[in-house]
Coordinates of C-alpha atoms and ligand atoms in Angstrom, one line a residue:
M1 CA 91.9 127.3 114.9
A2 CA 94.8 125.2 114.5
R3 CA 98.2 127.0 115.8
L4 CA 101.6 126.3 115.3
S5 CA 103.0 125.0 118.3
Q6 CA 104.4 127.6 120.9
G7 CA 105.0 128.0 124.2
W8 CA 106.7 126.4 126.8
F9 CA 105.9 123.2 124.9
S10 CA 108.5 124.0 121.9
A11 CA 111.2 123.5 124.1
F12 CA 110.6 119.3 124.8
L13 CA 110.2 119.0 121.3
P14 CA 112.9 117.7 119.8
F15 CA 113.2 115.0 122.4
L16 CA 109.7 113.4 121.0
F17 CA 110.9 113.0 117.3
F18 CA 111.4 109.1 118.3
Q19 CA 110.7 106.1 116.3
V20 CA 108.0 104.0 118.2
S21 CA 108.5 101.1 115.8
L22 CA 110.4 100.3 112.9
S23 CA 110.0 100.6 109.4
L24 CA 108.5 97.9 106.9
V25 CA 110.8 97.4 104.1
F26 CA 109.2 95.5 101.5
K27 CA 110.8 92.8 99.9
E28 CA 110.8 91.7 95.9
A29 CA 108.7 87.8 96.1
P30 CA 109.0 86.1 92.2
A31 CA 105.8 85.6 91.2
S32 CA 105.7 82.3 91.7
D33 CA 105.2 82.5 95.3
V34 CA 101.9 84.5 95.2
V35 CA 100.2 83.2 92.0
P36 CA 99.7 79.4 92.3
T37 CA 99.7 78.7 88.5
D38 CA 103.2 79.6 88.1
L39 CA 103.7 76.6 90.4
H40 CA 102.3 74.4 87.6
T41 CA 104.6 76.4 85.1
R42 CA 107.7 75.3 87.1
A43 CA 106.6 71.7 87.5
V44 CA 107.2 71.1 83.7
E45 CA 110.1 73.5 83.0
D46 CA 111.8 71.6 80.6
L47 CA 108.5 71.2 78.6
D48 CA 106.8 74.1 78.4
F49 CA 109.0 77.5 77.8
S50 CA 105.7 79.8 77.4
I51 CA 107.1 81.5 80.2
L52 CA 109.4 82.7 77.9
D53 CA 106.7 84.4 75.7
L54 CA 106.8 88.3 75.4
L55 CA 103.2 89.5 77.4
S56 CA 102.0 93.1 77.3
R57 CA 101.1 93.0 80.6
D58 CA 102.9 91.6 84.0
S59 CA 102.7 92.0 87.7
F60 CA 105.8 92.1 90.1
F61 CA 105.2 91.3 93.7
W62 CA 106.9 92.5 96.9
T63 CA 106.1 91.3 100.6
G64 CA 106.6 92.8 103.8
T65 CA 105.7 91.1 107.2
Q66 CA 104.4 92.5 110.0
N67 CA 103.6 90.7 113.4
G68 CA 103.6 87.7 111.6
H69 CA 101.6 88.5 108.9
P70 CA 102.5 89.0 105.5
A71 CA 101.0 92.2 103.3
L72 CA 101.5 92.3 99.7
A73 CA 102.1 94.7 96.8
N74 CA 100.9 94.4 93.5
L75 CA 102.6 96.5 90.6
T76 CA 101.1 95.4 87.2
I77 CA 102.4 96.9 84.1
D78 CA 100.5 97.4 80.8
L79 CA 102.1 97.6 77.7
P80 CA 99.1 97.8 75.2
G81 CA 101.0 99.4 72.0
D82 CA 101.5 96.6 69.3
D83 CA 105.1 97.5 69.5
E84 CA 105.6 96.8 73.1
N85 CA 106.2 93.8 75.1
V86 CA 107.4 92.9 78.5
V87 CA 109.4 89.6 79.8
T88 CA 110.5 88.9 83.3
V89 CA 113.8 86.9 84.2
D90 CA 112.1 86.2 87.8
R91 CA 110.2 83.5 85.4
F92 CA 112.5 81.8 83.4
K93 CA 115.9 82.3 85.8
H94 CA 116.3 78.5 85.8
L95 CA 116.9 78.5 82.4
L96 CA 119.7 81.0 82.5
M97 CA 123.4 80.3 83.0
S98 CA 124.1 84.4 82.9
V99 CA 122.5 87.8 83.3
Q100 CA 125.2 90.4 82.2
C101 CA 123.4 94.3 82.8
T102 CA 125.3 97.8 82.2
D103 CA 123.4 100.9 81.6
R104 CA 123.1 100.3 77.5
T105 CA 122.9 96.2 77.6
M106 CA 121.6 93.2 79.2
T107 CA 122.6 89.6 77.9
L108 CA 121.2 87.0 79.1
G109 CA 123.0 83.1 78.4
F110 CA 120.7 80.4 78.1
K111 CA 121.8 77.0 79.4
D112 CA 120.1 75.3 76.9
D113 CA 119.3 75.2 72.7
K114 CA 116.0 74.3 73.1
A115 CA 115.3 77.4 75.7
Y116 CA 118.0 79.5 73.6
G117 CA 116.1 78.8 70.6
Y118 CA 113.0 79.4 71.3
I119 CA 113.8 82.9 72.8
K120 CA 115.3 83.6 69.2
R121 CA 112.6 82.9 67.4
G122 CA 110.4 84.6 69.9
W123 CA 112.2 87.8 70.6
Q124 CA 113.5 88.7 66.9
W125 CA 110.3 90.4 66.8
L126 CA 112.4 93.4 68.6
N127 CA 114.5 93.6 65.1
D128 CA 111.8 93.2 62.5
L129 CA 110.1 96.6 62.7
D130 CA 111.4 99.9 63.7
P131 CA 111.0 101.3 66.8
R132 CA 109.7 98.6 69.0
K133 CA 110.2 98.0 73.1
L134 CA 111.2 94.9 75.0
V135 CA 110.9 95.5 78.5
V136 CA 113.4 92.9 80.5
V137 CA 112.6 93.0 84.2
A138 CA 115.7 91.7 85.9
G139 CA 115.1 90.7 89.8
A140 CA 117.3 92.1 92.7
G141 CA 120.8 91.0 92.3
D142 CA 120.1 89.0 89.0
C143 CA 122.8 91.0 87.4
G144 CA 125.1 90.9 90.5
W145 CA 125.2 94.8 91.5
N146 CA 121.8 95.7 91.5
P147 CA 120.0 95.6 94.7
T148 CA 116.3 96.3 93.6
R149 CA 114.4 94.7 90.6
F150 CA 116.1 96.2 87.3
P151 CA 113.7 97.1 84.3
F152 CA 115.4 97.5 81.1
S153 CA 113.9 98.7 78.0
A154 CA 115.4 97.2 74.8
A155 CA 115.3 98.7 71.3
T156 CA 117.3 95.7 69.3
V157 CA 119.0 92.3 70.0
D158 CA 122.0 90.4 68.9
F159 CA 122.1 86.5 69.2
D160 CA 125.3 84.7 69.6
D161 CA 124.5 81.0 68.9
V162 CA 127.8 79.8 69.7
A163 CA 127.4 81.0 73.5
N164 CA 123.7 81.0 73.3
T165 CA 123.3 84.5 74.5
A166 CA 120.9 87.2 73.4
K167 CA 122.4 90.8 74.0
L168 CA 119.4 93.8 74.1
H169 CA 120.7 97.3 73.4
G170 CA 118.9 99.9 74.9
G171 CA 119.0 101.5 78.2
A172 CA 117.7 101.1 82.1
I173 CA 114.1 102.7 83.1
A174 CA 112.8 104.0 86.0
W175 CA 109.3 102.3 87.4
K176 CA 107.8 105.8 86.8
D177 CA 108.7 105.9 83.6
F178 CA 105.8 103.1 83.1
Q179 CA 102.7 105.0 81.3
N180 CA 100.4 102.3 82.2
Y181 CA 100.5 100.7 86.0
E182 CA 98.3 99.7 89.1
L183 CA 99.9 99.0 92.4
T184 CA 98.0 98.1 94.8
V185 CA 99.4 97.4 98.7
G186 CA 97.7 95.5 101.8
N187 CA 95.1 93.5 101.6
Y188 CA 96.8 89.7 100.6
R189 CA 95.6 86.4 100.8
P190 CA 99.3 84.2 100.9
V191 CA 99.3 81.2 98.4
S192 CA 99.6 78.7 101.6
N193 CA 96.0 80.1 102.9
P194 CA 94.4 80.8 99.1
L195 CA 91.1 81.1 101.2
G196 CA 92.6 83.4 103.5
Q197 CA 91.0 84.5 107.1
R198 CA 89.7 88.3 107.2
D199 CA 92.3 89.2 110.0
I200 CA 94.9 88.5 107.1
D201 CA 93.6 91.1 105.1
K202 CA 94.5 93.1 107.8
S203 CA 97.8 92.9 107.8
L204 CA 99.2 96.4 106.9
S205 CA 98.9 98.6 109.7
L206 CA 99.9 101.5 111.4
P207 CA 100.3 102.0 114.8
F208 CA 98.0 104.0 117.2
N209 CA 99.2 103.0 120.5
L210 CA 100.6 106.1 122.2
P211 CA 100.6 107.8 126.0
L212 CA 100.3 111.8 125.6
P213 CA 103.9 112.9 125.4
F214 CA 103.0 115.0 128.2
S215 CA 100.6 114.0 131.4
S216 CA 100.6 117.6 133.0
G217 CA 101.3 120.8 131.6
K218 CA 100.1 124.9 132.2
L219 CA 97.9 125.9 129.2
Q220 CA 99.5 129.5 127.7
T221 CA 96.6 131.6 127.8
P222 CA 96.5 135.2 126.2
V223 CA 95.5 136.9 129.2
D224 CA 96.3 136.9 133.2
A225 CA 93.0 136.5 134.0
L226 CA 92.8 132.9 132.8
D227 CA 95.0 130.3 134.6
L228 CA 94.5 126.7 133.0
T229 CA 96.4 124.0 133.8
W230 CA 96.0 120.1 133.2
F231 CA 97.0 116.8 134.2
C232 CA 96.3 113.8 132.5
A233 CA 97.9 110.6 133.8
D234 CA 96.2 107.9 131.7
C235 CA 95.8 110.0 128.4
G236 CA 96.1 108.3 124.9
T237 CA 95.7 106.4 122.3
E238 CA 95.5 102.5 121.4
G239 CA 95.3 99.7 118.9
S240 CA 96.4 100.5 115.0
F241 CA 94.9 101.1 111.4
D242 CA 94.8 98.9 109.0
F243 CA 96.3 100.5 105.8
G244 CA 96.1 100.1 102.2
F245 CA 97.2 102.0 99.1
H246 CA 96.4 102.0 95.2
I247 CA 97.1 103.8 92.0
E248 CA 96.4 103.6 88.7
T249 CA 98.1 105.1 85.7
K250 CA 97.0 105.4 81.8
L251 CA 98.9 107.0 79.4
G252 CA 101.0 108.4 82.0
I253 CA 98.3 110.2 83.8
P254 CA 97.2 108.9 87.2
T255 CA 93.4 108.1 86.6
G256 CA 92.7 107.2 90.2
A257 CA 94.4 107.1 93.7
S258 CA 93.3 106.0 96.9
I259 CA 94.2 105.4 100.8
S260 CA 92.2 103.1 102.6
L261 CA 92.1 103.0 106.4
S262 CA 90.1 100.8 108.8
P263 CA 90.7 101.0 112.5
N264 CA 92.2 97.8 114.6
G265 CA 90.7 98.1 118.4
V266 CA 91.1 102.1 117.9
K267 CA 90.5 104.1 121.3
A268 CA 91.5 107.3 122.4
T269 CA 91.1 108.5 126.4
L270 CA 91.0 111.9 127.4
N271 CA 90.2 111.9 131.6
P272 CA 91.8 115.4 132.6
R273 CA 91.7 117.5 135.8
I274 CA 91.6 120.7 135.0
A275 CA 92.9 123.5 137.8
I276 CA 91.2 127.2 136.4
Q277 CA 91.5 130.2 138.1
A278 CA 89.5 132.8 135.7
D279 CA 87.9 135.9 135.5
I280 CA 86.8 136.5 132.1
G281 CA 84.0 138.0 130.3
G282 CA 84.9 136.6 126.6
D283 CA 85.3 133.9 124.6
I284 CA 89.0 132.4 124.0
D285 CA 90.1 129.3 122.5
N286 CA 93.7 127.8 121.7
E287 CA 95.7 125.0 120.8
W288 CA 99.2 123.4 121.0
E289 CA 101.2 120.7 118.8
I290 CA 102.6 119.1 122.2
G291 CA 104.5 116.2 120.0
K292 CA 105.2 114.7 117.3
I293 CA 106.1 110.9 116.4
P294 CA 107.3 108.7 113.4
I295 CA 105.6 105.7 113.7
G296 CA 107.7 103.7 111.3
G297 CA 107.4 103.7 107.8
I298 CA 105.8 101.7 104.9
S299 CA 108.4 101.1 101.8
I300 CA 109.3 99.5 98.7
P301 CA 112.6 100.1 97.6
G302 CA 113.1 101.2 93.7
G303 CA 111.5 104.3 93.8
I304 CA 107.9 102.3 94.0
L305 CA 106.4 103.7 97.6
D306 CA 107.5 105.4 100.7
V307 CA 104.9 106.7 103.3
G308 CA 105.8 108.5 106.2
P309 CA 103.7 108.3 108.9
E310 CA 103.6 109.9 112.3
I311 CA 101.5 111.2 114.9
T312 CA 100.8 114.3 116.3
F313 CA 99.5 115.4 119.7
S314 CA 97.5 118.4 120.0
I315 CA 95.7 120.1 123.1
G316 CA 93.5 123.1 123.1
Y317 CA 90.8 124.2 125.3
S318 CA 87.7 126.8 124.7
V319 CA 86.0 128.5 127.4
G320 CA 83.8 131.3 127.7
P321 CA 82.9 133.8 130.1
L322 CA 84.2 132.0 133.2
Q323 CA 84.8 133.2 136.8
G324 CA 86.1 131.3 139.7
S325 CA 89.0 129.1 140.9
A326 CA 88.6 125.3 141.2
G327 CA 89.3 121.7 140.1
I328 CA 87.1 119.8 137.8
T329 CA 87.3 116.3 136.4
T330 CA 86.1 114.7 133.8
G331 CA 86.5 111.7 131.1
V332 CA 85.6 110.1 127.9
T333 CA 86.7 107.2 126.1
V334 CA 86.3 106.8 122.4
S335 CA 86.4 103.5 120.7
I336 CA 86.0 102.9 117.3
P337 CA 84.4 100.0 115.9
D338 CA 86.6 97.3 114.0
D339 CA 84.5 97.2 111.0
S340 CA 84.7 100.6 110.0
E341 CA 85.9 101.6 106.5
L342 CA 87.0 104.9 105.1
E343 CA 88.7 105.2 101.4
I344 CA 89.9 108.4 100.1
S345 CA 89.9 109.6 96.5
L346 CA 93.4 111.2 96.1
I347 CA 92.5 112.1 92.4
S348 CA 89.0 112.7 92.1
P349 CA 88.6 114.1 95.7
D350 CA 86.4 112.5 97.4
V351 CA 85.5 110.4 100.6
S352 CA 83.6 107.3 101.5
S353 CA 83.0 105.7 104.4
V354 CA 81.3 102.6 106.2
G355 CA 80.4 102.1 109.9
W356 CA 82.4 104.9 112.4
D357 CA 80.0 105.1 114.5
P358 CA 82.1 105.9 117.4
D359 CA 81.4 104.3 121.1
L360 CA 81.5 107.2 124.2
E361 CA 82.3 105.6 127.4
T362 CA 82.0 109.0 130.0
K363 CA 83.1 109.9 133.6
P364 CA 80.9 112.3 135.3
V365 CA 82.1 115.4 136.1
T366 CA 83.1 116.7 139.2
V367 CA 83.6 120.7 140.6
D368 CA 85.3 121.0 143.9
A369 CA 84.9 124.0 144.4
R370 CA 83.1 127.6 143.1
L371 CA 83.0 128.2 139.2
V372 CA 80.4 129.5 136.6
G373 CA 80.6 129.7 133.2
E374 CA 82.0 127.4 130.2
V375 CA 84.9 125.2 129.5
L376 CA 86.1 122.5 127.3
L377 CA 89.2 120.7 126.7
Y378 CA 90.4 118.4 124.0
V379 CA 93.2 116.7 122.5
K380 CA 93.7 115.6 119.1
A381 CA 95.3 112.9 118.0
S382 CA 96.5 113.0 114.5
I383 CA 97.9 110.5 111.8
D384 CA 99.5 112.4 109.4
L385 CA 101.0 110.4 105.9
T386 CA 103.2 111.3 103.6
A387 CA 102.9 109.2 100.3
E388 CA 105.2 109.0 97.4
A389 CA 104.1 106.5 94.7
L390 CA 106.3 106.5 91.7
G391 CA 107.0 110.0 91.7
Q392 CA 103.6 110.9 92.6
G393 CA 103.2 112.6 96.3
F394 CA 100.3 112.6 98.5
E395 CA 99.8 113.6 102.0
A396 CA 96.9 112.6 104.1
G397 CA 96.0 113.0 107.7
I398 CA 93.5 111.6 110.2
N399 CA 92.5 113.2 113.3
L400 CA 90.5 111.8 116.5
K401 CA 89.6 114.8 118.8
P402 CA 87.8 113.6 122.0
Y403 CA 86.7 116.6 123.7
V404 CA 85.3 117.1 127.3
G405 CA 83.7 120.1 129.6
G406 CA 80.6 121.3 130.1
G407 CA 78.6 124.6 131.3
I408 CA 78.5 125.3 134.8
M409 CA 75.7 127.6 136.4
G410 CA 76.0 129.4 140.4
Q411 CA 73.2 129.0 142.6
A412 CA 72.3 130.2 146.3
T413 CA 68.9 129.1 147.8
S414 CA 67.6 129.2 151.1
D415 CA 66.6 125.5 150.7
E416 CA 69.0 122.8 149.3
V417 CA 70.6 123.8 146.3
C418 CA 71.3 120.3 145.3
P419 CA 68.8 117.9 146.8
G420 CA 69.4 115.8 150.4
E421 CA 72.7 117.8 150.6
G422 CA 72.1 120.5 152.5
D423 CA 74.1 122.9 151.0
H424 CA 73.2 126.5 150.6
F425 CA 75.6 127.2 147.6
G426 CA 76.6 125.2 144.9
V427 CA 77.3 125.1 141.1
K428 CA 75.1 122.9 138.7
V429 CA 77.0 121.3 135.8
Y430 CA 75.6 120.4 132.6
P431 CA 78.5 118.1 131.3
K432 CA 79.6 117.8 127.6
A433 CA 81.6 115.4 125.9
G434 CA 81.7 114.3 122.9
V435 CA 84.0 113.3 119.5
A436 CA 83.6 114.4 115.8
L437 CA 84.9 113.0 112.5
V438 CA 85.2 114.5 109.3
A439 CA 86.9 113.8 106.1
D440 CA 88.0 116.2 103.7
V441 CA 90.7 116.4 100.9
A442 CA 92.7 119.4 99.7
E443 CA 95.7 120.3 98.0
A444 CA 99.0 120.1 99.5
D445 CA 99.8 123.7 99.0
D446 CA 96.1 124.5 100.2
P447 CA 95.0 122.3 103.2
E448 CA 93.3 125.3 104.4
D449 CA 90.8 124.9 101.5
P450 CA 89.5 121.4 101.1
L451 CA 88.3 120.3 97.5
A452 CA 85.8 118.0 99.3
E453 CA 84.7 117.3 102.9
A454 CA 82.8 114.7 104.8
T455 CA 81.5 114.3 108.4
I456 CA 82.2 110.7 108.8
A457 CA 80.8 110.9 112.4
S458 CA 79.9 113.1 114.8
V459 CA 78.8 111.9 118.7
T460 CA 77.7 113.8 121.6
A461 CA 77.4 111.8 124.6
S462 CA 74.1 112.4 126.8
L463 CA 74.9 113.4 130.4
P464 CA 73.2 114.0 133.4
T465 CA 73.2 117.5 135.0
Y466 CA 75.4 117.3 137.8
C467 CA 74.9 119.4 140.9
A468 CA 77.4 119.9 143.7
G469 CA 77.1 122.0 146.8
F470 CA 79.9 123.9 148.7
G471 CA 77.9 126.0 151.6
G472 CA 75.8 124.9 154.8
G473 CA 76.7 120.9 154.7
G474 CA 79.1 118.8 152.5
G475 CA 79.1 116.8 149.7
S476 CA 77.7 116.9 146.2
S477 CA 75.7 114.5 144.1
S478 CA 74.1 113.5 140.7
T479 CA 71.2 113.7 139.2
G480 CA 69.6 113.3 136.0
V481 CA 67.0 116.0 137.1
P482 CA 67.6 119.9 137.3
S483 CA 66.7 120.8 141.0
S484 CA 64.4 123.8 141.5
S485 CA 66.5 126.0 143.3
I486 CA 66.8 129.5 142.6
P487 CA 70.0 131.0 140.1
V488 CA 71.4 133.7 142.5
Q489 CA 74.0 134.2 140.0
T490 CA 72.8 133.0 136.7
I491 CA 75.6 133.0 133.9
T492 CA 73.2 131.8 130.7
P493 CA 75.4 129.5 129.1
P494 CA 75.9 130.1 125.1
P495 CA 75.7 127.4 122.9
T496 CA 79.0 125.0 124.4
P497 CA 81.7 126.2 121.9
Y498 CA 82.7 122.7 120.3
P499 CA 86.2 122.1 119.0
T500 CA 86.6 121.9 115.2
P501 CA 86.0 118.9 114.6
S502 CA 88.4 115.8 114.3
S503 CA 89.1 116.0 110.4
F504 CA 90.6 114.0 107.6
L505 CA 93.3 116.0 105.5
I506 CA 94.4 114.9 102.5
R507 CA 97.0 117.6 100.8
R508 CA 98.4 116.7 97.4
A509 CA 102.0 117.4 97.4
P510 CA 102.8 119.8 94.4
Ligands
NAG1 C1 97.7 92.3 90.7 O1 97.2 93.5 90.2 C2 96.2 93.1 88.7 C3 95.8 94.2 88.5 O2 95.2 94.9 89.5 C4 95.4 91.9 89.3 O3 95.1 91.6 88.0 C5 96.5 90.5 89.7 O4 95.0 89.8 90.0 C6 96.6 91.1 90.8 N1 97.3 89.4 91.2 C7 97.4 89.3 92.7 C8 98.1 87.9 92.8 O5 96.5 89.7 93.6

């Protein structure tokens, strides 16, 4: 069903590639800013040298602030082998006089004999047996030239008792070279507020509040006998999605990766007026992309995480047999409750959701002249996410697709077509409005063939039929009860064509 953007919209697309909000770049945060116990360690720093001990697991933190709320990223490295350990310079920086790093060496100079003596006893472990590995992580700027954390894998160490230095020999490594790690982004409770409030959890967000890039347009149709023009002054989306990301790798193989999304005041409004001129006997449907808007990325420098979200708006229609010339106005506003949660597993494709029970608010359908047949218009707002975490690539997208329209039957009678109106000619409208949400997971190179699919929500509004008279008297009326008039020209409406339901696409990058 999806078509590439085409027609006259294409000419305007370049103007739509603007950034609606600035990117969020996470900054390194020492563990002591995040984990309260480290504050105690620091208070007794000259007595307790355990901060210099070799560890088999350590966590590295980054924080980013959005709308005054901090979000946390936690990268936890495991070195489970007996022959490998990690130390983090952040933890004992206050004991150091100097740090010098090259691609092949890292030299740490200690201020004090006691601390130097302590590491000389402990770090000698590295030279005791071959091969052993000590990963030393220097913080941003610690080496004087490194803009981000600098992980260094040492194989041997030399000690200089006169200068109180330990010179490590080995090589710089990339974060993605770690075989065992876990990265969690989002859901941060700051130390200053350890009990946290629920809204602090919901801190890493993707904006979703955009108007439609165009408020009117002529829809491209494949036949001359179908002319559709839409106007939609207040169409668009509101709110934001809270975002979380998690990836876990064991022995170099990702064992779990997931994206979580939950809505924050998410709404989509579609209140179009559609001008129709049609004389077609079959079914026609089509869809166009009308704009692609980058909405501000999320990044953790140093090759940790890059998320590049964008919102794509598309517009589509689906008409059945349709004859006549008229203007239709209709409308629906879809709201998603804030307590809805969605989690997409990317490695073993799966979708789990809680909530996602959309509320629909509809406007009455009006038809201002004689028209018979089936017509349906929809707008699709999708967030597409490209995520790259420690060298692993993922793509994801969420679509919200409200639709409106209905079936229209022509009527003529010697009585009143619509009770109390006095007209003898008119139409009866069977309005249709709704939204559907489907989640699916697919390979990046094969997005049309999902690996997993789940219907998250599919809601159709129950709307009263509507009667409009056009001859022998004025006015129009709404009624929930079909009138007893005799249809002279009956186009039996086929089942109203639904647009392809909203979908959630996960495409794994090759
Ligand atoms: C960081 O992640 C690790 C591994 O999931 C976890 O054990 C640790 O508690 C986390 N630390 C914080 C401060 O969230």
